[in-house]
Amino acid sequence: MITINDTDLKKAELLAKLSIEPEKRERTMAEMEKLFGYVEKLKKVDTTGVEPLAHTSEITKENRFRRDEVTNPDGAEGTLFNAPAKKDGQFVVPKTV
Amino acid sequence: MESKNVEKTAPVKGRPKTAECRRYDTVIGLEVHIELSTKTKIFCGCSTKFGALPNTQTCPVCTGMPGSLPVLNKKVVEYAIALGLATNCRINQRTLFDRKNYFYPDNPQDYQISQLYEPICLDGYLEIAQDEGEKRGSSTASENKTGGGTSTVCKKATKTIRIHEMHMEEDAGKLTHDESEGISLVDYNRSGVPLIEIVSEPDMETAEEVIAYLEKLRMICLYLGISDCKLQEGSMRVDVNLSVKEAGSDILGTRTEMKNLNSFKAITRAIAAERERQIALLESGEKVEQETRRWDDTAGASYSMRSKEDSKDYRYFPEPDVMPVVISDAWIEEIKQRQPEFKEEKAARFEREYGIPAYDADILTQSRHLASLFEETATLSGQPKKTANWFMGELFRIIKETGKEPEEFTFSPKHAADLIVAVEEGKINQAGAKEVFAKVVLEDIEPLSYMEQHGLMSLSDEGALQAAIEEVIAENGAIVEEYRSGKDKVFGFLVGQVMKKTKGKADPGKVNELLKRNL
């Protein structure tokens, strides 16, 4: 059984750029333990002699490609449609440096 | 994030002290990103054209909208195979994509589709000219349009730089920072533009070797036509991994990764400064931290970008939205057949077939396009060395002056050859020929008719010359007498007078001949 402590949760928060509210921390850690427990259970399956499969459609052995031709029109309107803030045709985000 | 752990290093001037040279070896490996010159992005049909208005070249795929599905651009795979073959790599015939997870506004999917577990090319190498003691400190790479390049002219020992792997991935969007308003603006036009990352083994020891490796890689990409490889514009990006170790030791030191290197000069300076910084730390009993640093070329110093605590943890996993790519032997063979003759083979052949010096052959092959223009012109004119001189002198000067790309010169070799032949036949003098040559390379004019229309043809018509000579003899009686009494020296003066009378258009050879006969 894997145990998740506050340090583990802090690392997960940092990587996911999230902050979990104090009253939700215990519950989140318990949920994470359950998730990891499930993976631990999967690890017990004997996979000797089984080739890893990267994609369920891999059996076809056929490549799916696109030709190098421009097919998309000007997409600015659609891309920016739901932008909470925009300026000069660009998304506005908090200063990130 | 750069604001954290700011640790400034003093700019390093000059070479390290000899005592330090003896004690420490530098170990350098490179991660090079090249932006491919495909028409469209790697996973969608959006244009990759540079300079479009922000976000006009975007769609749900390259902006990470829910439910959108990426479909791989075949050309990206072909370019990667071609580059892999040119750098002696083994092609991974079942190659997969993986997700690299990180959160940053330039990355709308919150992951980058890249390759980790099964990259497309593996275990390659490049041979570079071996660094020689006396060459150190001199700039071995010029960054002008026609190259200049590393010195492959004099034959010297080569060194093998191994390539660990090469993978395909997508570029991120572009952030610009508005200082006054304290905001950042995001343009996703670049998001999804295809990149190939080339990861070398830590086989380099000096800045010169690094530049030689980069020049070679760049030249291969240019010859393949897969990227324009411009450091200043970001279509070639170089991260330098560097560590120092005690001379002769087998134990590698802790390495740092240096980013933001926008020119070969910056790379050279950054390598010197980082070596010095690490040696200084070790000498004072401190430890080198494994970290990513950002080079500030103006300050001549680097800053820590990431502290150890938030070191990378990208949680890679196989990309479920992109199918594995199966590369058949037949496909590899087909690409192999299409590979061009690369720079070094071409230079060697020019030397052999056209009898031009190795120096000329090296310079003329810095651009595949110019090399082919040279070859056609040399063949048509039957004057390879003269053609080489015109190209290396006048054409390269014009390229530099106009700031144009070599590829923008599309004159017909026939016109250049006609002019070169005309010069050799004495039909035009050197000054006139330079004027016509510029017209040929810039406007592709027909040189002979241009020369006629603009009165640039040399006077080789005996009748016209005879008249001029007779006039000169009549006007310079005293000098003619001096000549006749044995003062050979004044002959030059008389030739000069004839040239003056014909406004420099006379063919000097002809003038000599006729003047002697008349005297």
XYZ file of C-alpha atoms in Angstrom:
616
model
C 0.000 0.000 0.000
C 1.372 3.380 -1.048
C 0.994 6.298 1.303
C 0.822 9.861 0.076
C 2.011 12.539 2.465
C 1.826 16.296 2.299
C 5.238 16.515 0.565
C 3.979 14.273 -2.251
C 0.867 16.384 -2.589
C 2.944 19.565 -2.712
C 5.055 18.120 -5.527
C 1.923 17.156 -7.458
C 0.545 20.673 -6.939
C 3.751 22.199 -8.231
C 3.817 20.033 -11.351
C 0.130 20.558 -12.085
C 0.259 24.272 -11.206
C -2.683 23.745 -8.813
C -3.230 24.614 -5.188
C -5.445 22.366 -3.119
C -7.389 24.139 -0.382
C -6.496 23.143 3.198
C -9.857 21.490 3.910
C -9.554 19.318 0.805
C -6.017 18.078 1.360
C -6.816 15.003 3.435
C -9.475 13.859 0.992
C -7.197 14.435 -2.028
C -4.389 12.444 -0.477
C -6.754 9.575 0.234
C -7.964 9.639 -3.389
C -4.416 9.665 -4.679
C -3.589 6.669 -2.518
C -6.512 4.817 -4.090
C -5.273 5.677 -7.577
C -1.756 4.540 -6.847
C -3.170 1.425 -5.229
C -4.916 0.595 -8.464
C -1.682 0.959 -10.438
C 0.069 -1.242 -7.860
C -2.578 -3.875 -8.495
C -1.996 -3.642 -12.283
C 1.710 -4.113 -11.727
C 0.984 -7.558 -10.253
C -0.341 -8.881 -13.578
C 2.146 -11.291 -15.144
C 3.067 -9.806 -18.521
C 5.960 -12.105 -19.351
C 6.124 -12.644 -23.090
C 3.577 -9.920 -23.865
C 4.799 -7.298 -26.363
C 3.992 -3.736 -25.282
C 1.270 -2.214 -27.422
C 1.504 1.524 -27.989
C -1.798 1.928 -29.745
C -4.896 -0.257 -30.026
C -4.975 0.213 -33.815
C -1.397 -0.892 -34.159
C -2.430 -4.275 -35.496
C -3.244 -2.698 -38.879
C 0.448 -1.836 -39.476
C -0.725 0.857 -41.807
C 0.548 4.416 -41.531
C -1.911 7.281 -41.223
C -0.411 10.397 -42.709
C -1.445 13.823 -43.863
C -0.005 15.378 -47.022
C 2.009 18.545 -46.575
C -0.674 20.835 -47.992
C -2.240 23.856 -46.355
C -5.907 23.037 -45.778
C -6.801 25.343 -42.908
C -8.089 28.892 -43.441
C -7.380 31.862 -41.152
C -8.285 30.490 -37.734
C -7.782 33.571 -35.566
C -11.472 34.200 -34.908
C -12.217 30.660 -33.750
C -9.032 30.379 -31.741
C -9.673 33.611 -29.855
C -13.460 33.142 -29.569
C -13.408 32.063 -25.924
C -10.342 34.016 -24.855
C -11.046 35.645 -21.464
C -8.790 38.543 -22.460
C -7.244 39.497 -25.761
C -5.110 42.265 -27.218
C -3.827 42.826 -30.762
C -5.156 39.447 -31.886
C -3.384 37.629 -29.067
C -4.299 35.977 -25.785
C -3.549 38.042 -22.707
C -2.056 36.068 -19.830
C -0.393 37.108 -16.571
C 3.201 38.137 -17.120
C 5.244 34.960 -17.316
C 8.971 35.366 -17.067
C 11.173 31.726 -13.554
C 14.594 33.216 -14.307
C 14.200 35.626 -11.457
C 14.925 32.854 -8.968
C 18.398 32.061 -7.769
C 20.043 34.782 -9.738
C 23.719 34.119 -9.578
C 25.680 36.338 -11.818
C 29.070 35.394 -13.106
C 31.680 37.882 -14.075
C 32.356 38.106 -17.798
C 35.330 36.022 -18.715
C 38.076 37.672 -20.643
C 40.805 35.863 -22.475
C 41.778 32.252 -22.147
C 41.884 30.251 -18.967
C 45.194 30.163 -17.147
C 47.531 27.400 -18.236
C 47.528 25.825 -14.797
C 43.767 25.366 -15.069
C 44.072 24.057 -18.592
C 46.219 21.298 -17.324
C 43.926 20.367 -14.514
C 40.487 20.375 -16.059
C 38.942 18.890 -19.186
C 35.725 20.237 -20.622
C 33.022 17.792 -21.664
C 30.316 19.104 -23.995
C 27.202 17.555 -25.469
C 24.632 19.387 -27.565
C 20.886 19.373 -28.022
C 20.070 21.012 -31.315
C 16.559 21.858 -32.472
C 15.967 22.566 -36.121
C 12.698 23.959 -37.401
C 11.636 22.139 -40.544
C 10.682 24.041 -43.664
C 7.486 22.098 -44.369
C 4.515 24.035 -45.738
C 2.289 22.902 -42.896
C 2.516 22.046 -39.215
C 3.360 18.591 -37.918
C -0.160 17.513 -36.923
C -2.554 19.834 -38.788
C -3.022 21.623 -42.112
C -2.140 25.099 -40.805
C 0.490 27.070 -42.687
C 3.944 27.509 -41.171
C 4.668 30.684 -43.115
C 6.711 33.122 -41.061
C 5.461 36.601 -40.246
C 1.683 36.110 -40.465
C -0.632 38.088 -38.184
C -0.902 36.553 -34.697
C -3.066 33.449 -34.365
C -4.200 33.468 -38.014
C -2.380 30.178 -38.647
C -4.121 28.209 -35.933
C -6.852 25.601 -35.642
C -8.363 23.412 -32.905
C -5.492 20.883 -33.230
C -2.555 23.232 -32.718
C -4.342 25.171 -29.974
C -5.187 22.024 -28.024
C -8.968 22.295 -28.197
C -10.798 19.343 -26.631
C -11.754 16.632 -29.083
C -9.340 17.636 -31.831
C -7.132 14.920 -33.244
C -3.600 15.244 -34.624
C -2.675 13.577 -37.936
C 1.035 13.273 -38.733
C 2.529 15.176 -41.688
C 4.312 12.602 -43.882
C 6.951 15.102 -44.966
C 8.185 15.488 -41.386
C 8.930 11.766 -41.234
C 10.670 11.889 -44.619
C 12.828 14.844 -43.561
C 13.767 13.082 -40.326
C 14.719 9.898 -42.199
C 16.785 11.913 -44.704
C 18.637 13.705 -41.898
C 19.142 10.417 -40.046
C 20.648 8.788 -43.126
C 22.917 11.777 -43.735
C 24.231 11.578 -40.170
C 24.856 7.812 -40.208
C 21.933 6.989 -37.920
C 20.023 3.747 -37.694
C 16.389 4.357 -38.649
C 13.969 3.054 -36.042
C 11.438 1.235 -38.196
C 8.699 1.365 -35.598
C 8.741 4.810 -34.110
C 6.302 6.223 -31.533
C 5.255 9.578 -30.162
C 5.030 10.437 -26.470
C 3.482 13.195 -24.408
C 5.776 15.477 -22.488
C 3.674 17.194 -19.839
C 4.287 20.737 -18.636
C 2.232 23.841 -18.001
C 3.176 27.082 -19.630
C 1.096 29.566 -21.631
C 3.020 28.865 -24.870
C 1.827 25.254 -24.703
C -1.954 25.179 -25.198
C -2.357 21.396 -24.912
C -0.508 21.334 -21.569
C 1.717 18.731 -23.194
C 4.087 18.662 -26.129
C 3.885 15.754 -28.554
C 7.472 14.529 -28.749
C 9.365 11.231 -28.824
C 11.111 9.619 -25.873
C 10.916 5.833 -25.895
C 11.155 5.037 -29.612
C 12.710 8.032 -31.420
C 13.006 7.922 -35.207
C 16.823 7.919 -35.525
C 19.448 6.327 -33.286
C 23.210 5.922 -32.924
C 24.584 8.180 -35.632
C 27.756 10.208 -35.897
C 29.375 13.116 -37.691
C 33.034 13.505 -38.544
C 34.442 16.941 -37.832
C 37.846 18.432 -38.569
C 40.030 17.901 -35.539
C 40.788 20.929 -33.448
C 44.379 22.054 -33.788
C 46.260 23.916 -31.096
C 47.194 26.944 -33.166
C 43.644 27.378 -34.453
C 42.309 27.938 -30.957
C 40.949 31.321 -30.179
C 40.480 32.234 -33.791
C 36.970 32.484 -35.088
C 36.439 29.385 -37.164
C 32.903 30.098 -38.224
C 31.589 33.132 -39.941
C 27.905 33.746 -40.060
C 27.572 35.564 -43.328
C 25.267 34.402 -46.049
C 27.795 32.459 -47.997
C 29.133 30.731 -44.973
C 32.860 30.790 -44.603
C 32.596 27.823 -42.395
C 35.044 25.727 -40.606
C 38.371 25.212 -42.162
C 37.967 22.078 -44.179
C 40.470 23.484 -46.596
C 43.641 22.130 -45.171
C 43.423 18.407 -44.749
C 43.642 17.478 -41.122
C 42.668 14.723 -38.752
C 38.983 14.157 -38.118
C 37.136 13.461 -34.920
C 33.937 11.479 -34.561
C 31.069 13.076 -32.680
C 28.444 10.477 -31.884
C 24.746 11.240 -32.170
C 22.707 9.594 -29.459
C 19.322 10.042 -31.123
C 17.072 12.295 -33.131
C 13.396 12.824 -32.576
C 10.420 14.617 -34.087
C 8.327 17.022 -32.043
C 6.147 20.117 -32.199
C 7.183 23.677 -31.452
C 5.447 25.856 -28.852
C 3.697 29.195 -29.342
C 5.373 32.553 -28.942
C 5.131 34.756 -25.872
C 5.797 38.452 -25.921
C 5.977 40.425 -22.731
C 4.388 43.785 -22.260
C 6.510 45.364 -19.555
C 4.372 48.459 -19.114
C 1.143 46.581 -18.495
C 2.661 43.600 -16.720
C 1.048 41.115 -19.081
C 2.190 38.563 -21.629
C 0.672 38.055 -25.083
C 0.390 34.649 -26.736
C 0.549 33.920 -30.448
C 0.021 30.267 -31.405
C 1.126 30.527 -35.048
C 4.325 28.665 -34.160
C 2.516 26.076 -32.057
C 2.778 22.766 -33.919
C 5.531 23.801 -36.328
C 7.660 20.667 -36.827
C 11.037 20.350 -35.143
C 13.736 17.724 -35.167
C 15.886 17.537 -32.047
C 19.366 16.112 -32.508
C 21.002 14.909 -29.300
C 24.750 14.344 -29.413
C 26.868 12.309 -27.031
C 29.198 14.381 -24.794
C 32.051 13.987 -27.275
C 33.153 17.600 -27.694
C 35.868 19.316 -25.700
C 36.217 22.809 -27.118
C 34.099 25.601 -28.560
C 35.837 25.041 -31.905
C 34.651 21.442 -31.999
C 31.145 22.556 -31.106
C 31.102 25.091 -33.938
C 32.550 22.551 -36.390
C 29.833 20.063 -35.443
C 27.094 22.696 -35.764
C 28.416 23.947 -39.103
C 28.464 20.416 -40.443
C 24.958 19.687 -39.212
C 23.718 22.992 -40.595
C 25.299 22.345 -43.981
C 23.650 18.903 -44.176
C 20.235 20.407 -43.384
C 20.742 23.172 -45.961
C 21.782 20.673 -48.632
C 18.758 18.511 -47.815
C 16.595 21.624 -47.949
C 14.832 20.625 -44.743
C 15.530 23.795 -42.742
C 17.159 27.179 -43.200
C 18.996 26.744 -39.871
C 19.255 30.357 -38.756
C 20.394 30.758 -35.179
C 19.391 34.410 -35.026
C 15.855 33.657 -36.187
C 15.445 30.558 -34.063
C 15.141 28.004 -36.866
C 18.243 26.398 -35.322
C 18.450 26.379 -31.521
C 21.353 25.064 -29.538
C 21.449 24.010 -25.889
C 24.930 23.343 -24.543
C 25.407 20.705 -21.840
C 28.762 21.277 -20.206
C 30.729 19.837 -17.326
C 34.353 19.918 -16.296
C 36.384 17.079 -14.868
C 39.898 16.681 -13.625
C 42.213 16.016 -16.544
C 42.492 12.336 -17.278
C 39.728 11.369 -14.865
C 36.984 8.997 -16.007
C 34.443 10.465 -13.629
C 32.225 13.057 -15.276
C 31.469 16.222 -13.370
C 27.976 17.612 -12.798
C 26.701 19.240 -15.966
C 24.648 22.328 -16.579
C 22.443 23.103 -19.543
C 22.870 26.494 -21.204
C 20.019 28.051 -23.182
C 19.418 31.215 -25.213
C 22.443 30.965 -27.479
C 21.626 32.956 -30.600
C 24.867 32.998 -32.546
C 28.036 31.000 -32.952
C 29.857 33.814 -31.174
C 27.474 33.607 -28.219
C 28.007 29.840 -28.067
C 31.776 30.300 -28.002
C 31.583 32.933 -25.278
C 29.091 30.946 -23.207
C 31.274 27.846 -23.304
C 34.322 29.784 -22.083
C 32.348 31.493 -19.324
C 30.630 28.331 -18.106
C 33.888 26.407 -18.012
C 35.413 29.196 -15.945
C 32.415 29.382 -13.624
C 32.461 25.650 -12.913
C 36.227 25.565 -12.368
C 35.972 28.531 -9.985
C 33.270 26.707 -7.984
C 35.319 23.533 -7.755
C 38.503 25.408 -6.903
C 36.772 27.129 -3.996
C 35.512 23.789 -2.714
C 31.922 24.315 -3.822
C 29.754 22.024 -5.907
C 28.351 22.543 -9.404
C 24.566 22.369 -9.286
C 22.766 20.469 -12.015
C 20.599 23.209 -13.461
C 19.405 25.017 -16.537
C 21.032 28.389 -17.116
C 20.201 31.229 -19.427
C 22.975 32.995 -21.323
C 22.912 36.787 -21.472
C 25.266 37.617 -24.316
C 25.291 41.351 -23.645
C 26.318 40.821 -20.032
C 28.646 37.967 -20.993
C 27.230 35.947 -18.102
C 24.610 33.319 -17.367
C 21.789 33.085 -14.840
C 20.204 30.097 -13.185
C 16.739 29.508 -14.688
C 15.535 26.556 -12.688
C 16.339 25.614 -9.158
C 16.892 21.996 -8.272
C 13.533 21.766 -6.484
C 11.455 22.353 -9.574
C 13.717 20.262 -11.759
C 12.056 18.701 -14.755
C 9.483 16.002 -14.254
C 7.690 15.706 -17.543
C 5.750 12.503 -16.813
C 6.144 11.158 -20.339
C 3.701 8.556 -21.587
C 2.881 7.133 -25.046
C 0.764 9.541 -27.110
C -2.573 7.812 -27.604
C -3.775 10.142 -30.383
C -0.964 9.515 -32.865
C -0.554 6.145 -34.511
C 2.833 4.408 -34.405
C 4.821 4.938 -37.596
C 6.086 1.910 -39.464
C 9.010 2.633 -41.787
C 9.612 -0.010 -44.434
C 12.964 -0.896 -46.000
C 11.537 0.243 -49.335
C 10.709 3.696 -47.963
C 14.205 4.113 -46.512
C 15.708 2.979 -49.837
C 13.555 5.471 -51.753
C 14.769 8.348 -49.552
C 18.360 7.132 -49.832
C 18.090 7.337 -53.623
C 16.959 10.941 -53.399
C 19.813 12.120 -51.128
C 21.820 14.942 -52.684
C 25.565 15.060 -53.141
C 26.651 16.699 -49.866
C 29.090 19.542 -49.468
C 32.291 17.633 -48.895
C 31.804 15.161 -51.736
C 30.857 18.031 -53.997
C 33.916 20.105 -53.021
C 36.201 17.124 -53.643
C 34.605 16.541 -57.046
C 34.933 20.236 -58.015
C 38.610 20.066 -57.179
C 39.018 16.905 -59.220
C 36.789 17.648 -62.206
C 37.333 21.370 -62.614
C 40.897 21.595 -61.354
C 40.091 24.461 -58.995
C 41.966 24.883 -55.681
C 40.586 23.206 -52.537
C 40.045 26.649 -51.024
C 37.787 27.697 -53.917
C 35.917 24.393 -53.884
C 35.242 24.775 -50.159
C 33.860 28.300 -50.528
C 31.826 27.579 -53.659
C 30.021 24.677 -51.994
C 28.865 26.650 -48.926
C 25.501 26.908 -50.649
C 24.087 24.034 -52.676
C 22.300 26.496 -54.929
C 25.403 28.586 -55.676
C 27.439 25.417 -56.176
C 25.078 24.300 -58.916
C 25.107 27.767 -60.530
C 28.896 27.657 -60.455
C 29.025 24.205 -61.961
C 26.759 25.095 -64.878
C 28.554 28.373 -65.527
C 31.979 26.730 -65.380
C 30.881 24.027 -67.811
C 29.335 26.493 -70.265
C 32.258 28.922 -70.155
C 34.906 26.221 -70.198
C 36.793 28.469 -67.735
C 36.344 26.926 -64.269
C 39.005 28.952 -62.473
C 37.871 32.256 -64.008
C 34.289 31.342 -63.113
C 35.372 30.574 -59.541
C 37.059 33.992 -59.347
C 33.976 35.812 -60.584
C 31.759 33.959 -58.124
C 34.015 34.343 -55.122
C 34.861 37.930 -55.864
C 31.943 39.713 -57.470
C 28.981 37.431 -56.786
C 29.761 37.007 -53.078
C 30.318 40.754 -52.758
C 26.920 41.402 -54.336
C 25.243 38.828 -52.082
C 26.733 40.526 -49.048
C 25.880 44.034 -50.218
C 22.277 43.252 -51.122
C 21.690 41.096 -48.065
C 19.898 38.602 -50.276
C 19.811 34.861 -49.750
C 21.935 32.786 -52.178
C 18.708 31.083 -53.305
C 17.344 34.410 -54.514
C 19.939 34.501 -57.287
C 18.308 32.832 -60.242
C 20.276 34.159 -63.218
C 20.901 31.824 -66.110
C 24.401 30.320 -66.104
C 24.490 30.855 -69.897
C 24.499 34.644 -69.408
C 27.245 34.516 -66.781
C 29.273 32.170 -68.989
C 28.876 34.432 -72.059
C 30.265 37.355 -70.102
C 33.210 35.373 -68.716
C 34.079 34.225 -72.238
C 33.746 37.796 -73.546
C 36.223 39.005 -70.910
C 38.674 36.273 -71.825
C 38.365 37.168 -75.493
C 39.135 40.783 -74.698
C 35.730 41.987 -75.818
C 35.231 44.008 -72.659
C 37.555 45.506 -70.096
C 37.508 44.555 -66.409
C 35.638 47.612 -65.158
C 32.929 47.228 -67.772
C 32.703 43.529 -67.118
C 32.038 44.096 -63.419
C 29.135 46.380 -64.279
C 27.693 43.810 -66.702
C 28.256 40.931 -64.264
C 26.183 42.713 -61.605
C 23.414 43.199 -64.197
C 23.606 39.510 -65.098
C 23.335 38.190 -61.551
C 20.708 40.673 -60.401
C 18.579 41.115 -63.520
C 19.641 38.196 -65.686
C 20.328 40.438 -68.691
C 21.812 39.073 -71.914
C 25.409 40.344 -71.587
C 26.484 40.670 -75.227
C 23.546 42.759 -76.376
C 23.777 44.828 -73.184
C 27.443 45.507 -73.880
C 26.610 46.634 -77.387
C 23.683 48.815 -76.361
C 25.731 50.524 -73.675
C 28.896 50.923 -75.715
C 30.911 48.639 -73.469
C 32.379 46.537 -76.252
C 36.127 46.832 -76.580
C 37.399 48.378 -79.785
C 39.119 45.507 -81.476
C 38.091 46.666 -84.919
C 41.437 47.422 -86.558
C 40.129 50.320 -88.603
C 38.896 52.296 -85.608
C 41.985 51.517 -83.569
C 44.299 52.414 -86.445
C 42.753 55.865 -86.605
C 43.269 56.426 -82.885
C 46.861 55.224 -83.062
C 47.661 57.487 -85.973
C 46.272 60.447 -84.059
C 48.364 59.614 -80.997
C 51.514 59.276 -83.075
C 50.816 62.624 -84.746
C 50.155 64.385 -81.434
C 53.175 62.988 -79.593
C 55.988 63.430 -82.079
C 58.724 64.001 -79.473
C 57.868 60.911 -77.489
C 57.606 58.792 -80.605
C 61.129 59.914 -81.447
C 62.353 58.887 -78.000
C 60.864 55.455 -78.512
C 62.383 55.068 -81.919
C 65.807 56.019 -80.532
C 65.573 53.054 -78.145
C 63.718 54.367 -75.084
C 61.345 51.398 -74.645
C 59.913 52.806 -71.438
C 57.761 55.411 -73.197
C 55.824 52.697 -75.002
C 53.509 52.351 -72.013
C 52.720 56.065 -72.181
C 51.711 55.782 -75.820
C 49.462 52.787 -75.083
C 47.875 54.874 -72.327
C 47.184 57.691 -74.787
C 45.441 55.306 -77.170
C 43.343 53.898 -74.317
C 42.418 57.445 -73.326
C 41.361 58.310 -76.839
C 39.160 55.230 -77.021
C 37.718 55.936 -73.552
C 39.174 52.733 -72.192
C 37.282 50.562 -74.598
C 40.194 49.403 -76.671
C 41.415 45.858 -76.281
C 44.896 46.445 -74.755
C 46.397 43.398 -76.480
C 45.310 44.657 -79.844
C 46.590 48.167 -79.091
C 50.033 46.809 -78.232
C 50.179 44.839 -81.411
C 49.012 47.631 -83.707
C 51.069 50.331 -82.028
C 54.277 48.326 -82.398
C 53.521 47.784 -86.060
C 52.908 51.516 -86.604
C 56.052 52.607 -84.827
